[in-house]
């Protein structure tokens, strides 16, 4: 691996990028996907984070142009030079230019009549090495080798040479950061440990203020409705699926200003909503509240404190998180069967 | 702006020179005749050897088939030396 003179690099580890001009050879989303994959190859090996913005003032501007295109390095028509990039710096620094006279594709492939490699991922990955501060490597297996690597089958990834080069400039991925976050989650000293918890596919997702922590475990998929104030959202695959809805559509009285916790019990087709010292039971089949609710929690949930912060269902039990503890409630025996410190859910 | 010079008929030698100018800082311009032809031939040979060294080829100093093949491959437009 090699560097530019004086080893220029980005001071800030959060680097913005934008795609100023696309190629007509590929769908826009395929260009973006190829660029994202190329960026990920470098961010996986470093503490760098890449953020896409729609602004030409981004640190790295990608564009497709032909022949003379505003810098002193005109392209040469089909074949030959496919792209070039500039070392880290202001203005054009870091920018990546692709030769529009090539035929760009998403897959690794050879454009036989032009005898040129035209797959955007491998070319973008190479040029990004320049944008981050690497010049050409003499190692034929390196992405930074001047001629784009002939990787028609092997999974495209950085070679050891590329990794050693880029980590000389920026260091390795933020293991420290991960442990920091980990220790941070264990330092949780809030009186109320969690605001809400839900299950998303096979992961338990805890919410606290602006944090959320995913814990993977062997659990049945369950469904909860994390509610905030008098609004609720339906989330599917972590994409906001619906506009904010009103909890009053569920039949809550107008006095209710927020829902503390919710848990669905599929065996009965019922969803429990906990509001202050009371709870409601909602019939998902009839899509309305069961009559005779709200009722006091302490009257019906033996062993559970007066208020509930968060609730979720796991392997046949309902877990109610109150303050710093979690109560495993067996809804068949109608009693608490276990009390577990809240932090233990976070591996603390 | 620099406008690309139309490639001369003997494509090979001029494109080879373009390649070495662009990626190995070949500079033939600063010799005065009649020294030019002798000096530029040796400069050219040095640059070909520099390129052969970079790509791990046998450093013959002349345009053998291996060297020509490497030159024809699709590549990045950034220089290999003095970047």
Short mmCIF file of C-alpha atoms in Angstrom, two decimals:
data_model
loop_
_atom_site.label_atom_id
_atom_site.label_comp_id
_atom_site.label_asym_id
_atom_site.label_seq_id
_atom_site.Cartn_x
_atom_site.Cartn_y
_atom_site.Cartn_z
CA UNK A 1 0.00 0.00 0.00
CA UNK A 2 1.10 3.66 -0.38
CA UNK A 3 -0.01 7.15 0.61
CA UNK A 4 -0.02 10.58 -0.94
CA UNK A 5 2.81 12.92 0.09
CA UNK A 6 2.22 14.12 3.73
CA UNK A 7 -0.45 11.43 4.10
CA UNK A 8 -3.61 13.56 3.74
CA UNK A 9 -6.68 11.97 5.38
CA UNK A 10 -10.13 13.00 6.64
CA UNK A 11 -9.95 14.44 10.16
CA UNK A 12 -13.61 13.77 10.84
CA UNK A 13 -14.54 10.10 10.86
CA UNK A 14 -18.06 10.90 9.68
CA UNK A 15 -17.69 11.54 5.96
CA UNK A 16 -20.52 12.82 3.79
CA UNK A 17 -21.06 11.80 0.18
CA UNK A 18 -23.42 12.58 -2.65
CA UNK A 19 -23.97 11.31 -6.19
CA UNK A 20 -24.08 14.44 -8.31
CA UNK A 21 -24.60 12.79 -11.70
CA UNK A 22 -25.79 9.26 -12.49
CA UNK A 23 -25.09 7.05 -15.50
CA UNK A 24 -27.96 6.18 -17.87
CA UNK A 25 -26.49 2.65 -18.08
CA UNK A 26 -27.90 1.64 -14.68
CA UNK A 27 -31.00 2.17 -12.52
CA UNK A 28 -30.44 4.94 -9.98
CA UNK A 29 -30.98 2.57 -7.09
CA UNK A 30 -28.40 0.17 -8.53
CA UNK A 31 -25.83 2.96 -8.72
CA UNK A 32 -26.62 3.85 -5.10
CA UNK A 33 -26.46 0.21 -4.02
CA UNK A 34 -23.07 -0.31 -5.70
CA UNK A 35 -21.70 2.88 -4.12
CA UNK A 36 -23.06 1.86 -0.71
CA UNK A 37 -21.45 -1.58 -0.99
CA UNK A 38 -18.14 -0.02 -1.97
CA UNK A 39 -18.31 2.40 0.98
CA UNK A 40 -19.16 -0.45 3.34
CA UNK A 41 -15.98 -2.29 2.36
CA UNK A 42 -13.93 0.61 3.76
CA UNK A 43 -16.16 1.44 6.73
CA UNK A 44 -16.10 -2.21 7.85
CA UNK A 45 -12.31 -1.99 8.19
CA UNK A 46 -12.14 1.44 9.87
CA UNK A 47 -13.99 3.68 12.38
CA UNK A 48 -15.28 5.70 9.40
CA UNK A 49 -18.99 6.32 8.88
CA UNK A 50 -20.38 7.46 5.52
CA UNK A 51 -23.51 9.60 5.41
CA UNK A 52 -25.35 10.25 2.13
CA UNK A 53 -26.54 13.84 1.72
CA UNK A 54 -28.12 15.59 -1.24
CA UNK A 55 -25.73 18.48 -1.39
CA UNK A 56 -22.75 19.21 -3.62
CA UNK A 57 -20.85 20.35 -0.53
CA UNK A 58 -20.46 16.71 0.50
CA UNK A 59 -16.91 15.57 1.27
CA UNK A 60 -17.01 12.96 -1.53
CA UNK A 61 -18.94 13.78 -4.72
CA UNK A 62 -19.46 10.89 -7.18
CA UNK A 63 -20.25 11.76 -10.80
CA UNK A 64 -20.22 10.23 -14.30
CA UNK A 65 -18.69 12.33 -17.12
CA UNK A 66 -16.93 11.87 -20.44
CA UNK A 67 -13.75 13.33 -21.97
CA UNK A 68 -12.96 16.84 -20.57
CA UNK A 69 -15.12 17.31 -17.50
CA UNK A 70 -13.89 20.21 -15.42
CA UNK A 71 -10.59 18.91 -14.04
CA UNK A 72 -7.23 18.57 -15.80
CA UNK A 73 -7.58 14.86 -16.42
CA UNK A 74 -9.90 14.27 -19.42
CA UNK A 75 -11.17 10.74 -19.92
CA UNK A 76 -10.11 8.72 -22.95
CA UNK A 77 -13.30 7.24 -24.40
CA UNK A 78 -14.30 3.57 -24.09
CA UNK A 79 -11.73 1.31 -22.40
CA UNK A 80 -8.38 2.36 -20.97
CA UNK A 81 -9.02 4.63 -17.99
CA UNK A 82 -12.43 3.94 -16.37
CA UNK A 83 -12.32 6.41 -13.49
CA UNK A 84 -10.16 8.54 -11.26
CA UNK A 85 -10.41 10.12 -7.82
CA UNK A 86 -8.79 12.83 -5.72
CA UNK A 87 -7.06 12.58 -2.37
CA UNK A 88 -8.82 13.82 0.80
CA UNK A 89 -9.25 17.58 0.93
CA UNK A 90 -11.55 20.54 0.42
CA UNK A 91 -13.51 21.20 -2.78
CA UNK A 92 -12.68 18.52 -5.35
CA UNK A 93 -10.71 16.64 -2.69
CA UNK A 94 -12.09 13.13 -2.26
CA UNK A 95 -14.29 13.35 -5.36
CA UNK A 96 -14.71 10.32 -7.66
CA UNK A 97 -15.26 10.64 -11.42
CA UNK A 98 -16.41 7.71 -13.57
CA UNK A 99 -15.92 7.70 -17.37
CA UNK A 100 -19.39 7.78 -18.91
CA UNK A 101 -17.94 6.38 -22.14
CA UNK A 102 -17.76 3.00 -20.41
CA UNK A 103 -20.82 0.75 -20.16
CA UNK A 104 -21.50 0.56 -16.44
CA UNK A 105 -23.12 -2.48 -14.88
CA UNK A 106 -23.87 -3.69 -11.39
CA UNK A 107 -22.54 -7.18 -11.79
CA UNK A 108 -18.93 -8.17 -12.16
CA UNK A 109 -18.59 -8.63 -15.86
CA UNK A 110 -16.47 -7.97 -18.87
CA UNK A 111 -17.71 -5.73 -21.60
CA UNK A 112 -16.18 -7.97 -24.22
CA UNK A 113 -16.25 -5.77 -27.31
CA UNK A 114 -14.66 -2.97 -25.30
CA UNK A 115 -12.62 -5.46 -23.36
CA UNK A 116 -13.12 -3.32 -20.28
CA UNK A 117 -14.30 -4.11 -16.81
CA UNK A 118 -17.32 -2.02 -16.21
CA UNK A 119 -18.69 -3.20 -12.89
CA UNK A 120 -19.31 -0.18 -10.75
CA UNK A 121 -18.65 -1.82 -7.38
CA UNK A 122 -15.04 -2.81 -8.04
CA UNK A 123 -14.19 0.51 -9.69
CA UNK A 124 -15.90 2.56 -6.96
CA UNK A 125 -14.17 0.52 -4.24
CA UNK A 126 -10.78 1.27 -5.80
CA UNK A 127 -11.45 4.98 -6.31
CA UNK A 128 -12.70 5.34 -2.74
CA UNK A 129 -9.30 4.14 -1.59
CA UNK A 130 -7.92 7.28 -3.22
CA UNK A 131 -10.67 9.44 -1.72
CA UNK A 132 -9.62 8.18 1.72
CA UNK A 133 -5.88 8.71 1.21
CA UNK A 134 -4.40 5.60 -0.44
CA UNK A 135 -2.48 5.63 -3.71
CA UNK A 136 -1.74 2.58 -5.88
CA UNK A 137 -0.50 -0.67 -4.43
CA UNK A 138 1.98 -3.05 -6.09
CA UNK A 139 0.11 -6.02 -4.64
CA UNK A 140 -1.87 -7.63 -7.51
CA UNK A 141 -4.44 -8.92 -4.99
CA UNK A 142 -5.10 -5.43 -3.64
CA UNK A 143 -8.14 -3.37 -4.59
CA UNK A 144 -5.66 -0.46 -4.87
CA UNK A 145 -3.74 -2.20 -7.65
CA UNK A 146 -3.85 0.20 -10.66
CA UNK A 147 -5.63 -2.28 -12.95
CA UNK A 148 -9.06 -3.19 -11.59
CA UNK A 149 -8.95 -6.60 -10.03
CA UNK A 150 -10.21 -9.54 -12.11
CA UNK A 151 -12.63 -10.79 -9.52
CA UNK A 152 -15.28 -12.36 -11.69
CA UNK A 153 -16.30 -14.83 -9.00
CA UNK A 154 -14.64 -14.34 -5.60
CA UNK A 155 -16.58 -12.17 -3.18
CA UNK A 156 -15.26 -8.67 -3.62
CA UNK A 157 -13.42 -7.54 -0.48
CA UNK A 158 -10.38 -5.61 0.73
CA UNK A 159 -7.12 -7.53 0.65
CA UNK A 160 -4.81 -7.59 3.68
CA UNK A 161 -2.69 -5.00 1.94
CA UNK A 162 -5.68 -2.64 1.58
CA UNK A 163 -6.68 -3.20 5.23
CA UNK A 164 -3.17 -2.55 6.54
CA UNK A 165 -2.96 0.61 4.44
CA UNK A 166 -6.28 2.13 5.45
CA UNK A 167 -5.87 1.17 9.12
CA UNK A 168 -2.47 2.89 9.14
CA UNK A 169 -4.39 6.08 8.35
CA UNK A 170 -7.58 5.63 10.41
CA UNK A 171 -7.15 2.68 12.77
CA UNK A 172 -9.44 -0.33 13.00
CA UNK A 173 -13.23 -0.48 13.44
CA UNK A 174 -14.45 1.02 16.69
CA UNK A 175 -14.32 -2.04 18.96
CA UNK A 176 -13.78 0.47 21.75
CA UNK A 177 -16.98 2.26 20.75
CA UNK A 178 -18.93 -0.98 20.90
CA UNK A 179 -17.64 -1.76 24.39
CA UNK A 180 -18.32 1.87 25.35
CA UNK A 181 -21.91 1.45 24.25
CA UNK A 182 -22.00 -1.90 26.02
CA UNK A 183 -20.63 -0.46 29.28
CA UNK A 184 -22.96 2.54 28.84
CA UNK A 185 -26.01 0.28 28.69
CA UNK A 186 -24.83 -1.40 31.89
CA UNK A 187 -24.39 1.97 33.57
CA UNK A 188 -28.09 2.57 33.22
CA UNK A 189 -29.04 3.96 36.61
CA UNK A 190 -32.45 5.32 35.74
CA UNK A 191 -35.16 4.63 38.32
CA UNK A 192 -37.26 3.44 35.39
CA UNK A 193 -34.97 1.27 33.35
CA UNK A 194 -36.98 1.11 30.14
CA UNK A 195 -39.61 3.19 28.39
CA UNK A 196 -40.86 0.33 26.23
CA UNK A 197 -39.89 -3.03 24.84
CA UNK A 198 -41.06 -4.88 21.79
CA UNK A 199 -40.16 -7.83 19.64
CA UNK A 200 -39.08 -7.33 16.07
CA UNK A 201 -38.76 -10.70 14.38
CA UNK A 202 -36.27 -12.60 16.52
CA UNK A 203 -34.97 -9.70 18.50
CA UNK A 204 -36.11 -8.05 21.71
CA UNK A 205 -35.86 -4.32 21.25
CA UNK A 206 -35.60 -2.16 24.37
CA UNK A 207 -36.32 1.57 24.19
CA UNK A 208 -34.97 4.10 26.67
CA UNK A 209 -34.99 7.81 25.87
CA UNK A 210 -33.20 8.05 22.55
CA UNK A 211 -31.46 4.68 22.86
CA UNK A 212 -32.70 1.37 21.73
CA UNK A 213 -30.91 -1.92 22.23
CA UNK A 214 -31.60 -5.10 20.31
CA UNK A 215 -31.15 -8.42 22.08
CA UNK A 216 -31.29 -11.48 19.89
CA UNK A 217 -32.55 -14.66 21.46
CA UNK A 218 -34.54 -17.75 20.53
CA UNK A 219 -38.00 -16.31 20.97
CA UNK A 220 -41.37 -16.69 19.34
CA UNK A 221 -42.26 -13.69 17.25
CA UNK A 222 -44.66 -11.61 19.26
CA UNK A 223 -46.27 -8.28 18.66
CA UNK A 224 -46.40 -5.23 20.82
CA UNK A 225 -47.40 -1.70 20.19
CA UNK A 226 -44.79 0.72 21.55
CA UNK A 227 -46.93 3.69 22.33
CA UNK A 228 -45.74 7.21 23.00
CA UNK A 229 -48.16 9.75 24.36
CA UNK A 230 -51.47 9.59 22.58
CA UNK A 231 -49.97 8.40 19.30
CA UNK A 232 -48.91 4.95 18.15
CA UNK A 233 -47.07 3.68 15.12
CA UNK A 234 -47.07 0.37 13.30
CA UNK A 235 -43.50 -0.60 12.45
CA UNK A 236 -42.64 -3.34 9.99
CA UNK A 237 -39.02 -4.30 9.33
CA UNK A 238 -38.02 -1.10 11.09
CA UNK A 239 -39.56 1.00 8.36
CA UNK A 240 -42.29 3.38 9.48
CA UNK A 241 -45.23 1.66 7.86
CA UNK A 242 -48.04 3.96 8.77
CA UNK A 243 -48.74 7.54 9.52
CA UNK A 244 -49.01 8.28 13.23
CA UNK A 245 -52.38 6.95 14.38
CA UNK A 246 -54.44 8.02 17.38
CA UNK A 247 -54.70 5.68 20.36
CA UNK A 248 -58.32 6.81 20.75
CA UNK A 249 -59.09 4.69 17.67
CA UNK A 250 -58.61 1.75 20.08
CA UNK A 251 -61.35 3.03 22.35
CA UNK A 252 -59.28 4.65 25.10
CA UNK A 253 -61.10 7.33 27.05
CA UNK A 254 -60.07 10.88 26.21
CA UNK A 255 -58.61 11.16 29.72
CA UNK A 256 -55.83 8.75 28.69
CA UNK A 257 -52.87 10.82 27.50
CA UNK A 258 -50.33 8.04 27.05
CA UNK A 259 -49.95 4.27 27.19
CA UNK A 260 -47.16 2.95 29.41
CA UNK A 261 -46.87 -0.54 27.98
CA UNK A 262 -48.58 -3.05 25.72
CA UNK A 263 -48.33 -6.78 25.24
CA UNK A 264 -50.24 -9.13 22.96
CA UNK A 265 -51.31 -12.59 24.14
CA UNK A 266 -51.90 -14.48 20.93
CA UNK A 267 -53.33 -17.51 22.79
CA UNK A 268 -56.35 -15.39 23.75
CA UNK A 269 -56.23 -12.93 20.82
CA UNK A 270 -56.06 -10.14 23.39
CA UNK A 271 -53.73 -7.15 23.77
CA UNK A 272 -53.20 -5.65 27.25
CA UNK A 273 -52.54 -1.94 27.52
CA UNK A 274 -51.14 -0.59 30.80
CA UNK A 275 -52.03 3.00 31.65
CA UNK A 276 -50.92 4.27 35.07
CA UNK A 277 -52.37 1.96 37.78
CA UNK A 278 -54.97 0.58 35.36
CA UNK A 279 -54.98 -1.80 32.41
CA UNK A 280 -57.27 -2.28 29.41
CA UNK A 281 -57.92 -5.48 27.45
CA UNK A 282 -58.38 -5.10 23.69
CA UNK A 283 -59.89 -7.87 21.54
CA UNK A 284 -57.89 -8.01 18.30
CA UNK A 285 -60.51 -10.13 16.58
CA UNK A 286 -63.44 -7.81 17.30
CA UNK A 287 -61.05 -4.86 17.16
CA UNK A 288 -62.50 -3.17 20.23
CA UNK A 289 -61.91 -2.88 23.98
CA UNK A 290 -63.44 -5.62 26.11
CA UNK A 291 -66.27 -4.34 28.34
CA UNK A 292 -65.59 -3.75 32.08
CA UNK A 293 -62.21 -2.10 31.51
CA UNK A 294 -60.09 -0.32 32.67
CA UNK A 295 -59.39 -2.36 35.83
CA UNK A 296 -56.76 -1.86 38.55
CA UNK A 297 -53.50 -3.76 37.82
CA UNK A 298 -53.00 -4.77 41.46
CA UNK A 299 -56.42 -6.47 41.57
CA UNK A 300 -55.77 -8.84 38.68
CA UNK A 301 -51.98 -9.18 38.28
CA UNK A 302 -50.88 -10.85 41.50
CA UNK A 303 -47.29 -10.02 42.46
CA UNK A 304 -46.94 -7.21 39.90
CA UNK A 305 -46.26 -3.62 41.15
CA UNK A 306 -48.92 -0.93 40.78
CA UNK A 307 -47.49 0.47 37.51
CA UNK A 308 -45.79 -1.10 34.47
CA UNK A 309 -43.12 0.61 32.34
CA UNK A 310 -42.85 -1.94 29.53
CA UNK A 311 -44.12 -5.42 28.68
CA UNK A 312 -43.41 -8.19 26.22
CA UNK A 313 -44.18 -11.88 25.74
CA UNK A 314 -41.42 -14.45 25.61
CA UNK A 315 -41.66 -18.26 25.43
CA UNK A 316 -45.15 -18.44 26.90
CA UNK A 317 -44.64 -15.88 29.68
CA UNK A 318 -45.41 -12.19 29.91
CA UNK A 319 -42.52 -10.09 31.21
CA UNK A 320 -43.49 -6.86 32.88
CA UNK A 321 -40.69 -4.34 33.41
CA UNK A 322 -41.27 -2.07 36.39
CA UNK A 323 -38.51 0.24 37.60
CA UNK A 324 -35.26 -1.76 37.67
CA UNK A 325 -36.91 -5.19 37.84
CA UNK A 326 -38.71 -7.46 35.41
CA UNK A 327 -41.51 -9.77 36.56
CA UNK A 328 -42.14 -13.05 34.74
CA UNK A 329 -45.91 -13.48 34.88
CA UNK A 330 -47.47 -16.84 33.99
CA UNK A 331 -50.89 -15.90 32.57
CA UNK A 332 -52.13 -19.49 32.97
CA UNK A 333 -51.23 -19.70 36.68
CA UNK A 334 -52.17 -15.98 36.96
CA UNK A 335 -49.13 -15.18 39.08
CA UNK A 336 -45.54 -13.93 39.03
CA UNK A 337 -43.20 -16.95 38.80
CA UNK A 338 -39.85 -15.13 38.69
CA UNK A 339 -38.31 -11.71 39.30
CA UNK A 340 -35.26 -10.84 37.16
CA UNK A 341 -33.08 -7.69 37.40
CA UNK A 342 -33.92 -5.49 34.40
CA UNK A 343 -30.26 -5.06 33.39
CA UNK A 344 -29.81 -8.77 32.92
CA UNK A 345 -31.80 -8.46 29.68
CA UNK A 346 -28.93 -6.32 28.40
CA UNK A 347 -26.33 -8.90 29.31
CA UNK A 348 -25.17 -6.86 32.31
CA UNK B 1 -8.73 23.63 -20.49
CA UNK B 2 -6.42 20.91 -21.69
CA UNK B 3 -8.02 19.44 -24.83
CA UNK B 4 -7.09 15.83 -25.58
CA UNK B 5 -4.66 15.66 -28.47
CA UNK B 6 -6.15 13.49 -31.28
CA UNK B 7 -4.27 10.18 -31.22
CA UNK B 8 -1.61 10.00 -33.89
CA UNK B 9 -1.80 7.24 -36.55
CA UNK B 10 0.96 5.14 -34.90
CA UNK B 11 -1.39 4.62 -32.04
CA UNK B 12 0.82 2.22 -30.18
CA UNK B 13 3.88 4.36 -29.66
CA UNK B 14 1.89 7.52 -28.89
CA UNK B 15 -0.55 5.77 -26.60
CA UNK B 16 2.41 4.13 -24.88
CA UNK B 17 3.95 7.57 -24.42
CA UNK B 18 0.60 8.93 -23.16
CA UNK B 19 0.43 6.07 -20.69
CA UNK B 20 3.92 6.70 -19.35
CA UNK B 21 3.31 10.46 -19.22
CA UNK B 22 0.08 10.04 -17.35
CA UNK B 23 1.05 7.34 -14.90
CA UNK B 24 4.86 7.56 -14.66
CA UNK B 25 5.53 11.29 -15.19
CA UNK B 26 7.37 10.69 -18.47
CA UNK B 27 8.53 14.10 -19.63
CA UNK B 28 10.11 14.25 -23.10
CA UNK B 29 9.63 17.93 -23.52
CA UNK B 30 12.69 19.50 -21.99
CA UNK B 31 15.49 18.24 -24.26
CA UNK B 32 16.81 20.40 -27.08
CA UNK B 33 17.58 18.72 -30.46
CA UNK B 34 19.78 16.89 -31.48
CA UNK B 35 20.22 15.61 -27.93
CA UNK B 36 16.48 14.98 -27.80
CA UNK B 37 16.31 11.71 -29.69
CA UNK B 38 19.15 10.06 -27.76
CA UNK B 39 18.11 11.44 -24.38
CA UNK B 40 14.39 10.77 -24.87
CA UNK B 41 15.04 7.16 -25.91
CA UNK B 42 16.86 6.56 -22.62
CA UNK B 43 14.20 8.46 -20.66
CA UNK B 44 11.55 6.32 -22.31
CA UNK B 45 13.49 3.17 -21.47
CA UNK B 46 13.82 4.26 -17.82
CA UNK B 47 10.09 4.91 -17.56
CA UNK B 48 9.22 1.60 -19.17
CA UNK B 49 11.46 -0.11 -16.62
CA UNK B 50 9.78 1.87 -13.81
CA UNK B 51 6.38 0.69 -15.00
CA UNK B 52 7.61 -2.90 -15.40
CA UNK B 53 8.98 -2.75 -11.86
CA UNK B 54 5.64 -1.46 -10.49
CA UNK B 55 3.72 -4.30 -12.14
CA UNK B 56 6.29 -6.93 -11.22
CA UNK B 57 7.27 -7.54 -14.87
CA UNK B 58 10.73 -8.32 -16.20
CA UNK B 59 12.48 -4.94 -16.46
CA UNK B 60 13.53 -5.11 -20.13
CA UNK B 61 13.07 -1.39 -20.78
CA UNK B 62 11.24 -2.14 -24.01
CA UNK B 63 7.64 -2.75 -25.03
CA UNK B 64 7.50 -6.54 -24.87
CA UNK B 65 4.09 -8.25 -25.24
CA UNK B 66 3.61 -8.67 -21.45
CA UNK B 67 4.17 -4.99 -20.88
CA UNK B 68 1.82 -4.04 -23.73
CA UNK B 69 -0.89 -6.33 -22.35
CA UNK B 70 -0.71 -4.70 -18.93
CA UNK B 71 -0.92 -1.29 -20.59
CA UNK B 72 -4.08 -2.26 -22.40
CA UNK B 73 -5.95 -3.40 -19.29
CA UNK B 74 -8.74 -1.27 -17.88
CA UNK B 75 -7.30 0.84 -15.09
CA UNK B 76 -7.63 3.80 -12.78
CA UNK B 77 -6.71 7.23 -14.11
CA UNK B 78 -4.61 8.15 -11.07
CA UNK B 79 -0.80 8.03 -11.47
CA UNK B 80 1.17 5.06 -10.14
CA UNK B 81 4.05 7.23 -8.98
CA UNK B 82 4.51 10.88 -7.88
CA UNK B 83 0.80 11.06 -7.21
#
